[in-house]
PDB file of C-alpha atoms in Angstrom:
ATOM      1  CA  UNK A   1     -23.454  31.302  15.340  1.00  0.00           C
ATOM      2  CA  UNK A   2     -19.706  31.792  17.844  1.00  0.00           C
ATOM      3  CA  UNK A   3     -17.652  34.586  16.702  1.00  0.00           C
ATOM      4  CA  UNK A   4     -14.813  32.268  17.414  1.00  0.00           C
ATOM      5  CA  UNK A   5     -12.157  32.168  14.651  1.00  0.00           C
ATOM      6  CA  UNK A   6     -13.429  28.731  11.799  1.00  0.00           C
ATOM      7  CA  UNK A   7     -10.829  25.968  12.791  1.00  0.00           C
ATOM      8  CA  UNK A   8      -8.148  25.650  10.234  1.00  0.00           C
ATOM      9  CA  UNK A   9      -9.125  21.946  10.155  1.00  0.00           C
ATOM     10  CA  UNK A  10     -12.288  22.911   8.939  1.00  0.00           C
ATOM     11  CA  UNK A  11     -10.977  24.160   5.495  1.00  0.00           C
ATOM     12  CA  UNK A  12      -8.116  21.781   4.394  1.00  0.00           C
ATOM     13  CA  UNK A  13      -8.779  21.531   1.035  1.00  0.00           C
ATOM     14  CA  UNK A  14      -9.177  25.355   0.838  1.00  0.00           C
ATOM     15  CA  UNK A  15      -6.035  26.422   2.426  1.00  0.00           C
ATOM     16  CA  UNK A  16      -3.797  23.739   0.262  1.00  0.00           C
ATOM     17  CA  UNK A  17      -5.879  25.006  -3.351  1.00  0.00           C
ATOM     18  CA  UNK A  18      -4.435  28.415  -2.018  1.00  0.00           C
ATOM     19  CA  UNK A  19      -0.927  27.163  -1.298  1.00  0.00           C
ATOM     20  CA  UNK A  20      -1.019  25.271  -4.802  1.00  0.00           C
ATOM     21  CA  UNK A  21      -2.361  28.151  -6.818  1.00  0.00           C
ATOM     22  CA  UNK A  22       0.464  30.206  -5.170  1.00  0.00           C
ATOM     23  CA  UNK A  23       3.142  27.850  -5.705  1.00  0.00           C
ATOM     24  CA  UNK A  24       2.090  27.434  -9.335  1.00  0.00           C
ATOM     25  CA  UNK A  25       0.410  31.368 -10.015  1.00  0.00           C
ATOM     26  CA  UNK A  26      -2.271  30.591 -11.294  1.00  0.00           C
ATOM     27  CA  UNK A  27      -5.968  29.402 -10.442  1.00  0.00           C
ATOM     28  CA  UNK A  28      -6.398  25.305  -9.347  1.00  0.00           C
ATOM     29  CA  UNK A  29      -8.198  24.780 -12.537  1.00  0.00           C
ATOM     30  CA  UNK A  30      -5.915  26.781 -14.845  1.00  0.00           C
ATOM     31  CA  UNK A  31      -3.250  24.195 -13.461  1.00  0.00           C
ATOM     32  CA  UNK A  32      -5.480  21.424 -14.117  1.00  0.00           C
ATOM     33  CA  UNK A  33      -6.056  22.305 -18.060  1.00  0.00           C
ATOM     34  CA  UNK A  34      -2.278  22.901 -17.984  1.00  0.00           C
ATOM     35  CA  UNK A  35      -1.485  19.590 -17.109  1.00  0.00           C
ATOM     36  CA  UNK A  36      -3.974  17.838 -19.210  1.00  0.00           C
ATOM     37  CA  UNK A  37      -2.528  19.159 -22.077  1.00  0.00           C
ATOM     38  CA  UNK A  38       1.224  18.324 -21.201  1.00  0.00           C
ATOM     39  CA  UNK A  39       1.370  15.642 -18.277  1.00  0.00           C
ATOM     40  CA  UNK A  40       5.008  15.604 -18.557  1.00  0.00           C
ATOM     41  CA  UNK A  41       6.064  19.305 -18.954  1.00  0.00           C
ATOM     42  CA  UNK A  42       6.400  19.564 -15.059  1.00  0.00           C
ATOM     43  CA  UNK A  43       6.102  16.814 -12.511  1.00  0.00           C
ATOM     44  CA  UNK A  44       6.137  18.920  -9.622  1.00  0.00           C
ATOM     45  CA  UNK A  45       2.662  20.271 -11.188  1.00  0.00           C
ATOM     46  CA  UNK A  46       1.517  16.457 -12.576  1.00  0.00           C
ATOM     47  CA  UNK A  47       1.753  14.865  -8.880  1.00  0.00           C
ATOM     48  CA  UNK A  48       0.219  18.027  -6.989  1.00  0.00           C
ATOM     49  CA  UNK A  49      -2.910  17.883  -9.412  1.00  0.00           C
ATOM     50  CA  UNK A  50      -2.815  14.311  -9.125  1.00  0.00           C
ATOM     51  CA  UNK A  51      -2.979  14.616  -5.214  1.00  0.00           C
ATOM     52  CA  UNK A  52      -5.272  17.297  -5.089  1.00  0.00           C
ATOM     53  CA  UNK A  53      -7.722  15.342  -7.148  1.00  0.00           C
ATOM     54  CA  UNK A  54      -7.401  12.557  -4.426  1.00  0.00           C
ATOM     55  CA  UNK A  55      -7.918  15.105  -1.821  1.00  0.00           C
ATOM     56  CA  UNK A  56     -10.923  16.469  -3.314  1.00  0.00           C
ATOM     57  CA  UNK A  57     -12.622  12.970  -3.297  1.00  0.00           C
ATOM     58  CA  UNK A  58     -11.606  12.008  -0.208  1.00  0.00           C
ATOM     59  CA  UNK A  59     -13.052  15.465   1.432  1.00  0.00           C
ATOM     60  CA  UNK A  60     -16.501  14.182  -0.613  1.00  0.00           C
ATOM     61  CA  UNK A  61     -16.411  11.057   1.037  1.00  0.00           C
ATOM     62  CA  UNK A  62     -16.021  12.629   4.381  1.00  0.00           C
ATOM     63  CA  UNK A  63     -18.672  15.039   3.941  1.00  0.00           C
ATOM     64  CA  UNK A  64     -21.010  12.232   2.976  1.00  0.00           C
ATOM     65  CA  UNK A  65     -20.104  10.090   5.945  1.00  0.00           C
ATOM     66  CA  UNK A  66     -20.107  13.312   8.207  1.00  0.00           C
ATOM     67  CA  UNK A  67     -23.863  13.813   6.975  1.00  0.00           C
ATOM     68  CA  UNK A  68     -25.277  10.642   7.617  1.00  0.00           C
ATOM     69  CA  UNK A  69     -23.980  10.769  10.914  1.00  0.00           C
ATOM     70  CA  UNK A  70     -25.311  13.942  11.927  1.00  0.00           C
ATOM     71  CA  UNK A  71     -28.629  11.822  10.421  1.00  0.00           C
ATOM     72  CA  UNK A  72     -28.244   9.143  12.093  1.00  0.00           C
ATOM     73  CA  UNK A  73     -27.612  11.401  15.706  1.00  0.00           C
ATOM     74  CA  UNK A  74     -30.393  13.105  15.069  1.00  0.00           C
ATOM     75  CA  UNK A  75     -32.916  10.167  14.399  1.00  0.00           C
ATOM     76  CA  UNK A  76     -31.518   8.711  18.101  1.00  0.00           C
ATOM     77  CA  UNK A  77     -32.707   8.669  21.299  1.00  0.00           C
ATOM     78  CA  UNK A  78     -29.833   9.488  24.282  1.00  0.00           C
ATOM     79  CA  UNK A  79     -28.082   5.624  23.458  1.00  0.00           C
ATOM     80  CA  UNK A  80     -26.245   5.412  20.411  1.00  0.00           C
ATOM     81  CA  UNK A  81     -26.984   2.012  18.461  1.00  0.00           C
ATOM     82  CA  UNK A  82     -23.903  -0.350  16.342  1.00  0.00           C
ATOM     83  CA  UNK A  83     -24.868   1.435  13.053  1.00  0.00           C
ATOM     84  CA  UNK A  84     -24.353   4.693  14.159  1.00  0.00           C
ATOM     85  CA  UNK A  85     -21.207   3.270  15.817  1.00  0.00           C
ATOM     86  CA  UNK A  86     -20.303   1.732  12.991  1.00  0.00           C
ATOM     87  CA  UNK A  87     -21.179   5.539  10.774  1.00  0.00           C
ATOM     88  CA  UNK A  88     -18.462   7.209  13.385  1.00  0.00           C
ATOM     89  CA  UNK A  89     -16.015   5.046  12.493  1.00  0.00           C
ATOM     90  CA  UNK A  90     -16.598   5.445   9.091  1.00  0.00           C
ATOM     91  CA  UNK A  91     -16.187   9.558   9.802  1.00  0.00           C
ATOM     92  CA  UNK A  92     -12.919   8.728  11.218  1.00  0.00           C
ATOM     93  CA  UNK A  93     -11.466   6.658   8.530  1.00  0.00           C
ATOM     94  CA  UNK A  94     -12.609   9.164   6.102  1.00  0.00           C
ATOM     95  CA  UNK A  95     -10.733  12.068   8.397  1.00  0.00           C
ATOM     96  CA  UNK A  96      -7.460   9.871   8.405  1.00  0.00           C
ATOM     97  CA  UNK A  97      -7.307   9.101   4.476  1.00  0.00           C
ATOM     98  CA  UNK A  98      -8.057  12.783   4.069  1.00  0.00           C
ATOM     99  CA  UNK A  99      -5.627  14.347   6.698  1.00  0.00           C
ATOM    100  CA  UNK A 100      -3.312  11.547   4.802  1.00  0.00           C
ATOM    101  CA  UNK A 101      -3.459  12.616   1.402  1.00  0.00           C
ATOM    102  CA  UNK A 102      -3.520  16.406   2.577  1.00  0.00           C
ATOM    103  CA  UNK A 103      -0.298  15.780   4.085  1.00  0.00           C
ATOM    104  CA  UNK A 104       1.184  14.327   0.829  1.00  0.00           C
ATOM    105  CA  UNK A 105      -0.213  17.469  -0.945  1.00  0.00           C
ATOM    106  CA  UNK A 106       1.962  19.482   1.791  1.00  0.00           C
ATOM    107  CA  UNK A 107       5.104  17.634   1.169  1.00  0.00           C
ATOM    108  CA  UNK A 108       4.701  17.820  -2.751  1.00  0.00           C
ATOM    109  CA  UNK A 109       3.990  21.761  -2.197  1.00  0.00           C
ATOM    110  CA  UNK A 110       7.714  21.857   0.281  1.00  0.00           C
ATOM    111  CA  UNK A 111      10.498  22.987  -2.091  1.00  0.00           C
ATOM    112  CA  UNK A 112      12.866  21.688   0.852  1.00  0.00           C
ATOM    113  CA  UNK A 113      11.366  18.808   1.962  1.00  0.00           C
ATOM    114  CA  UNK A 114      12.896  15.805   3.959  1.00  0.00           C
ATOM    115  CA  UNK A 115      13.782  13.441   0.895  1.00  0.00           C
ATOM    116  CA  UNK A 116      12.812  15.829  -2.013  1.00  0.00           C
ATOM    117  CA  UNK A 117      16.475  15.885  -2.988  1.00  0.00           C
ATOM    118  CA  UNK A 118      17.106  12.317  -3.092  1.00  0.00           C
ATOM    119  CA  UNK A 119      14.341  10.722  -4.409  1.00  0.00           C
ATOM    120  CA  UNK A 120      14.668  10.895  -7.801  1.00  0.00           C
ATOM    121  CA  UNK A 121      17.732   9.607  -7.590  1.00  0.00           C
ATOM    122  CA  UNK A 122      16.742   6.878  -5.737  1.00  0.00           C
ATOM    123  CA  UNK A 123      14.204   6.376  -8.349  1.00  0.00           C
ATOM    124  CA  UNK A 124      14.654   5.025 -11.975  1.00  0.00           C
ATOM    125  CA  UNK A 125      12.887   8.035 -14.200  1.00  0.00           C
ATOM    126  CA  UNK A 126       9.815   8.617 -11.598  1.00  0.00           C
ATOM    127  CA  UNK A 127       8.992   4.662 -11.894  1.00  0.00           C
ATOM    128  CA  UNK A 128       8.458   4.480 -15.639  1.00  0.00           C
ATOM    129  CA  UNK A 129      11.980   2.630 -16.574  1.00  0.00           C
ATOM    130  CA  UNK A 130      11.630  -0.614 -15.295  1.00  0.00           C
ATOM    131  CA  UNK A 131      11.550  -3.181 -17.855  1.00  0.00           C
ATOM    132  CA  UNK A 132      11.285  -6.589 -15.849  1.00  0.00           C
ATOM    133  CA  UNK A 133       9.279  -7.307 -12.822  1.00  0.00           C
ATOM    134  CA  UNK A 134      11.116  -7.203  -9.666  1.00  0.00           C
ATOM    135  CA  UNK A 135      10.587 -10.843  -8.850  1.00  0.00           C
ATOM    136  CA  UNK A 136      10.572 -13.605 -11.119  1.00  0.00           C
ATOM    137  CA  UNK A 137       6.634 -14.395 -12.596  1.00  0.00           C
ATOM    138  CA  UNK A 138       7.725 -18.168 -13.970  1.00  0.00           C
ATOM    139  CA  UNK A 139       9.304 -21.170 -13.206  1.00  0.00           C
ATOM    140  CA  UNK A 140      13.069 -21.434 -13.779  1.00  0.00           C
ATOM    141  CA  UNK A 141      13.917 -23.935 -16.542  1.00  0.00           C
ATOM    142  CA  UNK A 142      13.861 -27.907 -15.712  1.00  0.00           C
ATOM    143  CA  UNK A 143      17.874 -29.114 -15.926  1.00  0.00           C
ATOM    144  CA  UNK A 144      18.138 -31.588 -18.401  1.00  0.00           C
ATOM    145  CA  UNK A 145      19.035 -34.246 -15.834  1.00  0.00           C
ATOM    146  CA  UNK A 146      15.876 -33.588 -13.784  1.00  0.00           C
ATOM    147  CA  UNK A 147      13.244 -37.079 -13.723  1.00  0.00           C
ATOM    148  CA  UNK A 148       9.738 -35.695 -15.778  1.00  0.00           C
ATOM    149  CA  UNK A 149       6.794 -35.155 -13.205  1.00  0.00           C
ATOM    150  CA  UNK A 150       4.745 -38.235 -13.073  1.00  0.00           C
ATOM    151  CA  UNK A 151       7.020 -40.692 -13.589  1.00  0.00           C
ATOM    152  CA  UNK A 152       8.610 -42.695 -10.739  1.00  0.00           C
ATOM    153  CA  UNK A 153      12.506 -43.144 -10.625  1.00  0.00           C
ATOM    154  CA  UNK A 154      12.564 -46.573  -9.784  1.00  0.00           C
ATOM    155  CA  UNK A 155      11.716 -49.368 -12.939  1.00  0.00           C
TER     156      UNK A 155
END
C-alpha cells in the first residue's frame, strides 16, 4: 500500500454526504426520513436527497463496471480483446454520469450559485403549474368550408 494522500476523486459520494449533512445538520439518512415524511416542507432538502439518491446508484453502477473490468484485465493476456474494450467504455460512461450528477449535487449544495436566484422565477411553481401541454397534442378543428377526406371536389 503508497502512503500517498487517497485521491479526492476516489471518494465523491463521501465528501458530498459530508457537505449535505453539513448543509442540512444532520446525518444523510436523518434527511432522508425527513423528507419522506414532508416532500414539500423544503425543496432545497427534496432535490439534494433526490440527487444524492441518483448519485448513489450511479457510484453502484460504476463500481460494478469498474469490477468486471479489473476481471476482465486480469483473465487477459498482454492484448486487450473488443469486450474488454467495450467494458472500458462502459467504466467511462459510468464515471461521466456520475461526475455529472455529483456536479448537480454541488450546485444544489451552492447557496450562491450561478442561476440559483433566478430560476424559480423563471419557473412556474418548480414545474408543477402547468396545466396544458406546451405544444398542441390534436388536430385543429376542420373549417366548415373544408371538402370531407375521401371525397373528390370535382362531380
Amino acid at each position: 500500500m503508497s502512503d500517498a494522500p487517497p485521491d479526492p476523486m476516489d471518494d465523491v459520494v463521501g465528501a458530498l454526504t459530508a457537505q449535505i449533512e453539513a448543509r442540512f445538520g444532520m446525518s444523510i439518512d436523518h434527511l432522508k426520513a425527513a423528507v419522506a415524511a414532508a416532500p414539500t416542507a423544503s425543496s432545497d432538502a427534496t432535490d439534494v436527497v433526490k440527487w444524492h439518491g441518483m448519485l448513489l446508484e450511479s457510484q453502484a453502477t460504476l463500481d460494478r463496471a469498474e469490477d468486471a473490468l479489473v476481471s476482465a484485465l486480469q483473465s487477459q493476456p498482454s492484448e486487450v480483446d473488443d469486450p474488454t474494450m467495450e467494458l472500458a467504455h462502459r467504466v467511462n460512461a459510468a464515471v461521466a454520469v456520475r461526475d455529472g450528477r455529483a456536479v448537480v449535487v454541488r450546485w444544489l449544495l451552492a447557496p450562491n450559485a450561478v442561476g440559483k436566484h433566478s430560476l424559480d422565477a423563471r419557473l412556474p411553481a418548480r414545474f408543477g403549474q402547468r396545466q396544458q401541454p406546451a405544444v398542441p397534442t390534436s388536430p385543429p378543428p376542420r373549417p366548415a368550408t373544408a371538402p370531407q377526406p375521401g371525397r373528390s371536389l370535382a362531380r
